[in-house]
CSV table of C-alpha atoms in Angstrom, one decimal:
chain,number,residue,atom,x,y,z
A,9,MET,CA,-12.2,37.9,-2.2
A,10,THR,CA,-15.4,36.4,-0.9
A,11,GLU,CA,-15.7,32.8,0.1
A,12,ILE,CA,-17.2,30.5,-2.5
A,13,THR,CA,-19.7,28.0,-1.0
A,14,ALA,CA,-21.6,25.2,-2.6
A,15,LYS,CA,-24.8,23.9,-1.0
A,16,THR,CA,-25.3,20.2,-1.2
A,17,ASP,CA,-28.7,18.6,-0.4
A,18,ASP,CA,-29.1,15.2,1.0
A,19,ARG,CA,-29.9,13.7,-2.4
A,20,SER,CA,-26.7,15.1,-3.9
A,21,ARG,CA,-24.6,13.9,-0.9
A,22,LEU,CA,-26.1,10.4,-1.3
A,23,ARG,CA,-25.3,10.4,-5.0
A,24,VAL,CA,-21.7,11.4,-4.3
A,25,ILE,CA,-21.2,8.6,-1.8
A,26,LEU,CA,-22.9,6.0,-4.0
A,27,ALA,CA,-20.9,7.0,-7.1
A,28,ALA,CA,-17.6,6.5,-5.3
A,29,SER,CA,-18.4,3.6,-3.0
A,30,ILE,CA,-20.6,1.5,-5.2
A,31,GLY,CA,-18.4,2.0,-8.2
A,32,SER,CA,-15.4,1.2,-6.1
A,33,ALA,CA,-17.0,-1.9,-4.7
A,34,LEU,CA,-17.9,-3.2,-8.1
A,35,GLU,CA,-14.6,-2.5,-9.6
A,36,TRP,CA,-12.6,-4.0,-6.7
A,37,TYR,CA,-14.9,-7.0,-6.7
A,38,ASP,CA,-13.4,-7.7,-10.1
A,39,PHE,CA,-9.9,-7.1,-9.0
A,40,PHE,CA,-10.1,-9.2,-5.9
A,41,LEU,CA,-12.0,-11.9,-7.7
A,42,TYR,CA,-8.8,-12.7,-9.6
A,43,GLY,CA,-6.9,-13.0,-6.3
A,44,THR,CA,-9.4,-15.5,-4.9
A,45,ALA,CA,-9.5,-17.5,-8.1
A,46,ALA,CA,-5.6,-17.5,-8.2
A,47,ALA,CA,-5.6,-19.0,-4.7
A,48,LEU,CA,-8.3,-21.6,-5.4
A,49,VAL,CA,-8.5,-22.7,-9.1
A,50,PHE,CA,-6.3,-20.9,-11.5
A,51,GLY,CA,-3.2,-23.0,-10.7
A,52,GLU,CA,-4.9,-26.2,-11.9
A,53,LEU,CA,-6.9,-24.6,-14.8
A,54,PHE,CA,-4.2,-22.6,-16.4
A,55,PHE,CA,-0.9,-24.2,-15.3
A,56,PRO,CA,-1.8,-27.9,-15.1
A,57,LYS,CA,1.6,-29.2,-16.1
A,58,SER,CA,3.1,-27.8,-12.9
A,59,ASP,CA,3.0,-29.5,-9.5
A,60,PRO,CA,0.4,-27.9,-7.2
A,61,VAL,CA,2.9,-25.7,-5.4
A,62,VAL,CA,4.5,-24.4,-8.6
A,63,GLY,CA,1.0,-23.9,-10.1
A,64,THR,CA,-0.1,-21.8,-7.2
A,65,LEU,CA,3.2,-19.8,-7.5
A,66,LEU,CA,2.5,-19.2,-11.2
A,67,ALA,CA,-1.1,-18.2,-10.5
A,68,PHE,CA,0.1,-15.6,-7.9
A,69,LEU,CA,2.7,-14.4,-10.4
A,70,THR,CA,0.0,-13.6,-12.9
A,71,PHE,CA,-1.8,-11.9,-10.0
A,72,GLY,CA,1.2,-9.7,-9.6
A,73,VAL,CA,1.1,-8.7,-13.3
A,74,GLY,CA,-1.9,-6.5,-12.6
A,75,PHE,CA,0.2,-4.5,-10.1
A,76,VAL,CA,3.1,-4.1,-12.6
A,77,VAL,CA,0.9,-2.0,-14.9
A,78,ARG,CA,-1.0,-0.2,-12.1
A,79,PRO,CA,1.5,2.6,-11.8
A,80,LEU,CA,1.2,3.1,-15.6
A,81,GLY,CA,-2.5,3.3,-15.2
A,82,GLY,CA,-2.1,5.7,-12.3
A,83,ILE,CA,0.1,8.0,-14.4
A,84,LEU,CA,-2.0,7.9,-17.5
A,85,PHE,CA,-5.4,8.3,-15.9
A,86,GLY,CA,-4.1,10.5,-13.1
A,87,ILE,CA,-2.9,13.0,-15.7
A,88,MET,CA,-6.2,12.8,-17.4
A,89,GLY,CA,-8.0,13.3,-14.1
A,90,ASP,CA,-6.1,16.5,-13.3
A,91,ARG,CA,-6.4,17.9,-16.8
A,92,PHE,CA,-9.9,16.9,-17.9
A,93,GLY,CA,-11.7,16.2,-14.6
A,94,ARG,CA,-12.4,13.4,-12.1
A,95,LYS,CA,-15.7,12.2,-13.5
A,96,PRO,CA,-14.7,11.0,-17.0
A,97,VAL,CA,-11.8,9.0,-15.5
A,98,LEU,CA,-14.1,7.3,-13.0
A,99,VAL,CA,-16.2,6.1,-15.9
A,100,ALA,CA,-13.3,5.0,-18.0
A,101,THR,CA,-11.6,3.0,-15.3
A,102,LEU,CA,-14.8,1.2,-14.4
A,103,LEU,CA,-15.3,0.1,-18.0
A,104,MET,CA,-11.7,-1.1,-18.4
A,105,ILE,CA,-11.6,-3.4,-15.4
A,106,GLY,CA,-15.2,-4.6,-16.0
A,107,VAL,CA,-14.3,-5.7,-19.6
A,108,GLY,CA,-11.1,-7.4,-18.5
A,109,THR,CA,-13.0,-9.3,-15.8
A,110,THR,CA,-15.9,-10.4,-18.0
A,111,LEU,CA,-13.5,-11.7,-20.6
A,112,ILE,CA,-11.6,-13.8,-18.0
A,113,GLY,CA,-14.9,-15.6,-17.5
A,114,LEU,CA,-14.9,-16.5,-21.2
A,115,LEU,CA,-11.4,-17.7,-21.5
A,116,PRO,CA,-10.6,-21.3,-22.6
A,117,THR,CA,-8.4,-23.2,-20.2
A,118,TYR,CA,-5.0,-24.8,-20.7
A,119,ALA,CA,-6.6,-28.1,-21.6
A,120,GLN,CA,-8.4,-26.4,-24.5
A,121,ILE,CA,-5.8,-24.1,-26.1
A,122,GLY,CA,-2.5,-24.8,-24.3
A,123,PHE,CA,-0.1,-22.0,-23.5
A,124,TRP,CA,-2.5,-19.4,-25.1
A,125,ALA,CA,-4.7,-19.8,-22.1
A,126,PRO,CA,-2.3,-18.3,-19.5
A,127,THR,CA,-1.1,-15.8,-22.1
A,128,LEU,CA,-4.7,-14.5,-22.5
A,129,LEU,CA,-5.2,-14.6,-18.8
A,130,VAL,CA,-2.2,-12.3,-18.3
A,131,ALA,CA,-3.5,-10.0,-21.1
A,132,MET,CA,-6.8,-9.6,-19.3
A,133,ARG,CA,-5.0,-9.0,-16.0
A,134,VAL,CA,-3.1,-6.1,-17.7
A,135,VAL,CA,-6.4,-4.5,-18.7
A,136,GLN,CA,-7.7,-4.9,-15.2
A,137,GLY,CA,-4.5,-3.4,-13.7
A,138,LEU,CA,-4.5,-0.3,-16.0
A,139,GLY,CA,-8.0,0.5,-14.9
A,140,ALA,CA,-7.4,-0.2,-11.2
A,141,GLY,CA,-4.3,2.1,-11.3
A,142,ALA,CA,-6.5,5.1,-11.0
A,143,GLU,CA,-9.9,3.8,-9.8
A,144,TYR,CA,-9.3,4.0,-6.1
A,145,GLY,CA,-7.6,7.4,-6.3
A,146,GLY,CA,-10.4,8.8,-8.4
A,147,ALA,CA,-13.0,7.6,-6.0
A,148,VAL,CA,-11.2,8.9,-3.0
A,149,ILE,CA,-10.6,12.3,-4.5
A,150,PHE,CA,-14.2,12.6,-5.6
A,151,LEU,CA,-15.3,12.0,-2.1
A,152,VAL,CA,-12.8,14.2,-0.3
A,153,GLU,CA,-13.2,17.1,-2.7
A,154,ASN,CA,-17.0,17.1,-2.0
A,155,ALA,CA,-16.6,16.6,1.8
A,156,PRO,CA,-17.1,19.2,4.6
A,157,PRO,CA,-13.7,20.3,5.8
A,158,LYS,CA,-13.8,18.7,9.2
A,159,HIS,CA,-15.2,15.4,7.9
A,160,ARG,CA,-12.9,14.5,5.1
A,161,GLY,CA,-11.8,11.3,6.8
A,162,PHE,CA,-15.3,10.1,7.3
A,163,TRP,CA,-16.4,10.9,3.7
A,164,GLY,CA,-13.2,9.5,2.3
A,165,SER,CA,-13.7,6.2,4.1
A,166,PHE,CA,-16.6,5.3,1.8
A,167,ALA,CA,-14.0,4.5,-0.9
A,168,PRO,CA,-12.0,2.0,1.2
A,169,LEU,CA,-15.4,0.8,2.4
A,170,GLY,CA,-16.3,0.1,-1.2
A,171,VAL,CA,-13.1,-1.9,-1.6
A,172,SER,CA,-13.9,-4.0,1.4
A,173,VAL,CA,-17.4,-4.6,0.1
A,174,GLY,CA,-15.9,-5.7,-3.2
A,175,ASN,CA,-13.5,-8.0,-1.4
A,176,LEU,CA,-16.5,-9.5,0.5
A,177,LEU,CA,-18.5,-9.9,-2.7
A,178,ALA,CA,-15.6,-11.7,-4.4
A,179,ALA,CA,-15.1,-14.1,-1.4
A,180,GLY,CA,-18.8,-14.6,-1.2
A,181,ALA,CA,-19.1,-15.4,-4.9
A,182,PHE,CA,-16.5,-18.0,-4.7
A,183,ALA,CA,-17.9,-19.4,-1.4
A,184,LEU,CA,-21.1,-20.1,-3.3
A,185,VAL,CA,-19.6,-21.7,-6.4
A,186,THR,CA,-17.3,-23.9,-4.2
A,187,LEU,CA,-20.5,-25.5,-3.0
A,188,LEU,CA,-20.8,-27.1,-6.4
A,189,PRO,CA,-19.3,-30.6,-7.0
A,190,ARG,CA,-15.6,-30.2,-7.8
A,191,GLU,CA,-16.0,-31.3,-11.4
A,192,ASP,CA,-18.7,-28.7,-12.0
A,193,LEU,CA,-16.6,-26.0,-10.2
A,194,MET,CA,-13.5,-26.7,-12.4
A,195,SER,CA,-15.4,-27.0,-15.6
A,196,TRP,CA,-17.9,-24.0,-15.5
A,197,GLY,CA,-18.7,-23.0,-12.0
A,198,TRP,CA,-15.6,-20.8,-11.6
A,199,ARG,CA,-16.7,-18.7,-14.6
A,200,ILE,CA,-20.0,-17.5,-13.0
A,201,PRO,CA,-18.5,-14.8,-10.6
A,202,PHE,CA,-16.5,-13.3,-13.5
A,203,LEU,CA,-19.4,-13.2,-15.9
A,204,ALA,CA,-21.6,-11.7,-13.2
A,205,SER,CA,-19.3,-8.7,-13.3
A,206,PHE,CA,-20.8,-7.4,-16.5
A,207,LEU,CA,-24.2,-6.8,-14.9
A,208,LEU,CA,-22.6,-5.3,-11.8
A,209,ILE,CA,-20.4,-2.9,-13.9
A,210,MET,CA,-23.4,-1.6,-15.7
A,211,VAL,CA,-24.9,-0.5,-12.4
A,212,GLY,CA,-21.7,1.3,-11.5
A,213,ILE,CA,-21.6,3.1,-14.9
A,214,TYR,CA,-25.2,4.2,-14.5
A,215,VAL,CA,-24.5,5.7,-11.1
A,216,ARG,CA,-21.3,7.5,-12.2
A,217,LEU,CA,-22.8,9.0,-15.3
A,218,ARG,CA,-25.3,10.8,-13.0
A,219,ILE,CA,-22.7,12.7,-11.0
A,220,THR,CA,-21.3,16.2,-11.6
A,221,GLU,CA,-17.6,17.3,-11.4
A,222,THR,CA,-16.2,18.1,-8.0
A,223,PRO,CA,-16.3,21.8,-6.9
A,224,VAL,CA,-12.6,21.8,-6.0
A,225,PHE,CA,-11.6,20.8,-9.6
A,226,THR,CA,-13.9,23.3,-11.3
A,227,GLU,CA,-13.3,26.2,-9.0
A,228,ALA,CA,-9.7,25.7,-7.7
A,229,VAL,CA,-8.1,24.2,-10.8
A,230,VAL,CA,-10.0,25.0,-14.0
A,231,ALA,CA,-11.4,28.4,-13.1
A,232,ARG,CA,-8.0,29.6,-11.8
A,233,GLY,CA,-6.1,28.3,-14.8
A,234,LYS,CA,-4.1,25.8,-12.7
A,235,VAL,CA,-4.3,22.9,-15.2
A,236,GLU,CA,-0.8,21.5,-15.8
A,237,ARG,CA,0.7,19.6,-18.7
A,238,ASN,CA,2.2,16.8,-16.7
A,239,PRO,CA,0.9,16.9,-13.1
A,240,ALA,CA,2.4,13.4,-12.4
A,241,MET,CA,6.0,14.6,-12.9
A,242,GLU,CA,5.2,17.9,-11.2
A,243,ALA,CA,4.0,16.0,-8.1
A,244,LEU,CA,7.2,14.0,-8.0
A,245,LYS,CA,9.4,17.0,-8.6
A,246,ARG,CA,7.7,19.5,-6.3
A,247,HIS,CA,6.4,17.2,-3.5
A,248,PRO,CA,9.1,14.5,-3.2
A,249,ARG,CA,8.6,14.0,0.6
A,250,ASN,CA,4.9,13.6,0.3
A,251,PHE,CA,5.3,11.3,-2.7
A,252,PHE,CA,7.6,9.0,-0.8
A,253,VAL,CA,5.4,9.1,2.3
A,254,VAL,CA,2.5,7.7,0.2
A,255,LEU,CA,4.8,5.1,-1.3
A,256,GLY,CA,6.1,4.0,2.1
A,257,ALA,CA,2.7,4.1,3.7
A,258,ARG,CA,1.4,1.7,1.1
A,259,LEU,CA,3.9,-1.1,1.9
A,260,ALA,CA,2.1,-2.5,5.0
A,261,GLU,CA,-1.4,-1.5,4.1
A,262,ASN,CA,-1.3,-3.0,0.6
A,263,GLY,CA,1.3,-5.7,1.3
A,264,LEU,CA,-0.5,-7.1,4.4
A,265,GLY,CA,-3.9,-6.3,2.8
A,266,TYR,CA,-3.1,-8.9,0.1
A,267,LEU,CA,-0.8,-11.2,2.0
A,268,PHE,CA,-3.3,-12.2,4.7
A,269,PRO,CA,-6.5,-12.7,2.6
A,270,VAL,CA,-4.9,-13.9,-0.6
A,271,PHE,CA,-1.8,-15.9,0.5
A,272,GLY,CA,-3.4,-16.6,3.9
A,273,LEU,CA,-6.4,-18.1,2.2
A,274,SER,CA,-4.3,-20.3,0.0
A,275,TYR,CA,-2.0,-21.3,2.9
A,276,VAL,CA,-4.9,-22.3,5.2
A,277,ILE,CA,-6.6,-24.4,2.4
A,278,THR,CA,-3.6,-25.8,0.5
A,279,THR,CA,-0.9,-26.2,3.2
A,280,LEU,CA,-3.0,-26.7,6.3
A,281,GLY,CA,-5.8,-28.7,4.7
A,282,VAL,CA,-8.7,-26.6,6.1
A,283,PRO,CA,-11.9,-27.1,4.1
A,284,ARG,CA,-12.5,-24.3,1.5
A,285,SER,CA,-15.9,-23.4,3.0
A,286,ASP,CA,-14.4,-23.0,6.5
A,287,ALA,CA,-11.6,-20.8,5.3
A,288,LEU,CA,-13.8,-18.6,3.1
A,289,SER,CA,-16.4,-18.2,5.8
A,290,ALA,CA,-13.8,-17.0,8.3
A,291,LEU,CA,-12.4,-14.5,5.8
A,292,MET,CA,-15.8,-13.2,4.9
A,293,LEU,CA,-16.7,-12.6,8.6
A,294,ALA,CA,-13.5,-10.6,8.9
A,295,PHE,CA,-14.5,-8.5,5.9
A,296,VAL,CA,-17.9,-7.8,7.4
A,297,ILE,CA,-16.4,-6.6,10.6
A,298,GLU,CA,-13.9,-4.5,8.6
A,299,LEU,CA,-16.7,-2.5,7.1
A,300,PHE,CA,-17.4,-1.0,10.4
A,301,THR,CA,-13.8,-0.6,11.7
A,302,ILE,CA,-12.7,1.2,8.5
A,303,VAL,CA,-15.3,3.9,9.1
A,304,GLY,CA,-14.5,4.0,12.8
A,305,PHE,CA,-10.7,4.5,12.2
A,306,ALA,CA,-11.4,7.1,9.5
A,307,THR,CA,-13.7,9.1,11.7
A,308,LEU,CA,-11.2,8.9,14.6
A,309,SER,CA,-8.6,10.4,12.2
A,310,ASP,CA,-10.9,13.5,11.8
A,311,ARG,CA,-10.5,14.0,15.5
A,312,ILE,CA,-6.9,13.2,16.4
A,313,GLY,CA,-5.1,13.3,13.0
A,314,ARG,CA,-4.2,10.9,10.2
A,315,ARG,CA,-0.8,10.0,11.4
A,316,PRO,CA,-1.6,8.6,14.9
A,317,VAL,CA,-4.3,6.3,13.5
A,318,TYR,CA,-2.1,5.1,10.6
A,319,MET,CA,0.8,4.6,12.9
A,320,PHE,CA,-1.3,2.4,15.2
A,321,GLY,CA,-2.2,0.2,12.2
A,322,ALA,CA,1.4,-0.2,11.2
A,323,LEU,CA,2.6,-1.1,14.7
A,324,ALA,CA,-0.4,-3.5,15.0
A,325,GLY,CA,0.9,-5.2,11.8
A,326,ILE,CA,4.2,-5.8,13.5
A,327,ALA,CA,2.5,-7.2,16.6
A,328,TRP,CA,0.1,-9.5,14.6
A,329,ALA,CA,2.5,-11.1,12.1
A,330,PHE,CA,3.4,-14.1,14.2
A,331,PRO,CA,0.2,-14.6,16.1
A,332,PHE,CA,-1.7,-14.8,12.8
A,333,PHE,CA,0.2,-18.0,11.9
A,334,TRP,CA,0.0,-19.4,15.4
A,335,LEU,CA,-3.8,-19.0,15.3
A,336,VAL,CA,-4.4,-20.4,11.8
A,337,GLY,CA,-2.0,-23.3,12.7
A,338,THR,CA,-4.6,-24.6,15.2
A,339,LYS,CA,-6.8,-25.5,12.2
A,340,GLU,CA,-9.8,-24.5,14.4
A,341,TRP,CA,-12.4,-22.4,12.7
A,342,ILE,CA,-12.8,-20.0,15.6
A,343,TRP,CA,-9.1,-19.2,15.8
A,344,ILE,CA,-8.7,-18.9,12.1
A,345,THR,CA,-11.5,-16.4,12.1
A,346,VAL,CA,-9.8,-14.4,14.9
A,347,ALA,CA,-6.6,-14.4,12.9
A,348,PHE,CA,-8.3,-13.0,9.8
A,349,ILE,CA,-10.3,-10.5,11.9
A,350,GLY,CA,-7.2,-9.2,13.5
A,351,ALA,CA,-5.4,-8.9,10.2
A,352,ARG,CA,-8.2,-7.2,8.3
A,353,ALA,CA,-10.5,-5.5,10.7
A,354,VAL,CA,-7.7,-4.1,12.9
A,355,VAL,CA,-4.4,-4.0,11.1
A,356,THR,CA,-5.5,-3.2,7.6
A,357,ALA,CA,-8.5,-1.1,8.6
A,358,ALA,CA,-6.5,1.2,10.9
A,359,MET,CA,-4.3,2.1,7.9
A,360,PHE,CA,-6.9,1.9,5.1
A,361,GLY,CA,-9.5,4.0,6.9
A,362,PRO,CA,-7.5,7.3,7.3
A,363,GLN,CA,-5.5,6.7,4.2
A,364,ALA,CA,-8.0,8.0,1.7
A,365,ALA,CA,-8.2,11.5,3.1
A,366,TYR,CA,-4.5,11.5,4.1
A,367,PHE,CA,-3.2,10.8,0.6
A,368,ALA,CA,-5.5,13.3,-1.0
A,369,GLU,CA,-4.5,16.0,1.5
A,370,LEU,CA,-0.8,15.5,0.7
A,371,PHE,CA,-1.1,17.0,-2.8
A,372,PRO,CA,-2.5,20.3,-4.1
A,373,PRO,CA,-5.6,20.2,-6.3
A,374,GLN,CA,-3.9,20.7,-9.7
A,375,ARG,CA,-1.6,17.6,-9.0
A,376,ARG,CA,-3.8,15.6,-6.7
A,377,PHE,CA,-5.1,12.9,-8.9
A,378,ALA,CA,-1.8,12.2,-10.7
A,379,GLY,CA,0.3,12.5,-7.5
A,380,PHE,CA,-2.1,10.3,-5.5
A,381,ALA,CA,-2.5,7.6,-8.1
A,382,PHE,CA,1.1,7.4,-9.3
A,383,ALA,CA,2.6,7.3,-5.8
A,384,ARG,CA,0.0,4.9,-4.4
A,385,GLU,CA,0.2,2.4,-7.3
A,386,LEU,CA,4.0,2.5,-7.3
A,387,GLY,CA,3.6,1.3,-3.7
A,388,SER,CA,1.2,-1.4,-4.9
A,389,LEU,CA,3.9,-2.6,-7.3
A,390,LEU,CA,6.4,-2.9,-4.5
A,391,ALA,CA,4.1,-4.4,-1.9
A,392,GLY,CA,0.7,-5.8,-2.8
A,393,GLY,CA,1.6,-7.3,-6.2
A,394,PRO,CA,4.6,-9.4,-5.0
A,395,ALA,CA,3.2,-10.2,-1.5
A,396,PRO,CA,1.3,-13.4,-2.3
A,397,PHE,CA,4.0,-14.7,-4.6
A,398,VAL,CA,6.9,-13.8,-2.2
A,399,ALA,CA,5.0,-15.4,0.7
A,400,ALA,CA,4.2,-18.6,-1.2
A,401,ALA,CA,7.9,-18.8,-2.4
A,402,LEU,CA,9.1,-18.3,1.2
A,403,VAL,CA,7.0,-21.2,2.4
A,404,ALA,CA,8.1,-23.4,-0.5
A,405,TRP,CA,11.7,-22.5,0.2
A,406,SER,CA,11.7,-22.9,4.0
A,407,GLY,CA,8.8,-25.4,4.5
A,408,SER,CA,7.6,-23.1,7.3
A,409,TRP,CA,5.5,-19.9,7.8
A,410,TRP,CA,8.0,-17.9,10.0
A,411,PRO,CA,9.8,-16.2,7.0
A,412,VAL,CA,6.4,-14.9,5.9
A,413,ALA,CA,5.8,-13.5,9.3
A,414,CYS,CA,9.2,-11.8,9.2
A,415,TYR,CA,8.4,-10.4,5.7
A,416,ALA,CA,5.1,-9.0,7.1
A,417,THR,CA,7.0,-7.4,10.0
A,418,LEU,CA,9.4,-5.8,7.6
A,419,LEU,CA,6.7,-4.2,5.5
A,420,ALA,CA,4.9,-2.9,8.6
A,421,GLY,CA,8.1,-1.5,10.0
A,422,LEU,CA,8.9,0.4,6.8
A,423,THR,CA,5.4,1.9,6.8
A,424,ALA,CA,5.7,3.0,10.4
A,425,LEU,CA,9.0,4.8,9.5
A,426,ALA,CA,7.2,6.5,6.5
A,427,ILE,CA,4.3,7.7,8.7
A,428,TRP,CA,6.7,9.0,11.4
A,429,SER,CA,8.5,11.1,8.8
A,430,GLY,CA,5.4,12.5,7.1
A,431,PRO,CA,3.4,15.6,7.8
A,432,GLU,CA,0.0,15.9,9.5
A,433,THR,CA,-2.7,17.1,7.2
A,434,TYR,CA,-6.1,16.8,8.7
A,435,GLU,CA,-6.6,20.5,9.5
A,436,GLU,CA,-5.1,21.8,6.2
A,437,SER,CA,-7.0,23.3,3.2
A,438,ILE,CA,-7.3,21.0,0.2
A,439,THR,CA,-8.2,23.8,-2.2
A,440,VAL,CA,-4.8,25.6,-2.4
A,441,ASP,CA,-1.1,24.7,-2.7
A,442,ASN,CA,0.4,25.2,0.7
A,443,THR,CA,3.7,23.7,-0.1
A,444,SER,CA,6.9,25.8,-0.2
A,445,ASP,CA,6.8,26.0,-4.0
A,446,GLY,CA,3.2,27.0,-4.2
A,447,ARG,CA,2.8,29.6,-1.4
A,448,MET,CA,0.0,32.1,-2.1
A,449,ASN,CA,-0.9,35.3,-0.5
A,450,ALA,CA,-4.2,35.8,1.2
A,451,ALA,CA,-5.8,37.3,-1.9
A,452,THR,CA,-4.9,34.6,-4.3
A,453,ALA,CA,-5.5,31.8,-1.9
A,454,ALA,CA,-9.2,32.7,-1.3
A,455,VAL,CA,-10.8,29.6,-2.8
A,456,PRO,CA,-12.2,27.9,0.3
A,457,GLN,CA,-13.0,24.5,1.4
A,458,HIS,CA,-16.2,23.1,-0.2
A,459,ALA,CA,-18.9,23.8,2.4
A,460,THR,CA,-22.1,21.9,2.8
């Protein structure tokens, strides 16, 4: 059977990258915006009868609600993505999280409607979480399935790059509104970043509606009759090792990815008493540097493999856990900045960069979206969602930061173990099922990598 090729001009390549990275940036701006607000204002606005520590804990607990429903979103939209295509799911997830975020900006506070305020806040967080459960996986798969075979790491990095841009936008938005007088910030200023989401999401929808379906899905799944009724359960049943590699690999990347910028931001401001503007500017600088290191680590994984780069990030997480708190404990802006740069631009970036292509390569095309999203978001539930709450609870219990550093070390160690036990994938085909249950002979496995 002759090789199928698909020529992609520069304009089409740019459209693919923009659809995934810009949409991902806008969507994760919404998701991370909640985490920043939880660290800075939600405790007082929605849980005012609690003391400041309990209020922050409750705000972080509602932050974790989004992670509870993310695996459900991963299963639901992952199945849809493997059955009906990657494009419609990318549009649907963007709409869901955008609506949830915009409505948060319109919510009355506890002072206005009492317990209904945190109840509605949790409801909007659920809507956000369902959409986020498949957003990142869809963006990654769209990029990787359009990428040249030897550059999947580089192409895939534009999805995590979008996440980092969204993180930066969220921190920047709150950095601007915190310049307002405190009374204005707490009365109406905090709403502006959430309401701005509506306009940003419209841009993302416009971009995503202009893309076409990936060639891997149309040629290797639909054309060959590989569409399955329940690809999520098939991924778990037929690829248990890879499923649990994804889950374990998420523990440090996602746990530390939220622990340091979300809990760390709250710890520096609330516990150490560092001014909000100083803490936010340090975190934003780390996010800017991370934009470059994510692409660098992803590109390196195209040359030496996904596992060595990912393993470096996990081991760096172990090495950085205690120094992070030593540095922020100085209360000096320069050392706080170094702490956040090490945590985000090195530790998280080294895992986040190669992760996109690695996770996509671990599953065959007919189960890729569901397997990727389900396993990844289950890891989010175990790591990213609880991380800020657990860290805040550990500080409240012990009165010190060292249990949090031990917690970070544990997450990074478990991830290192998962990566050590996983397969290498960077030279394998992503158009056929090469696992033991899906071996094909040369004739039936002739759908090639998408060439550009």
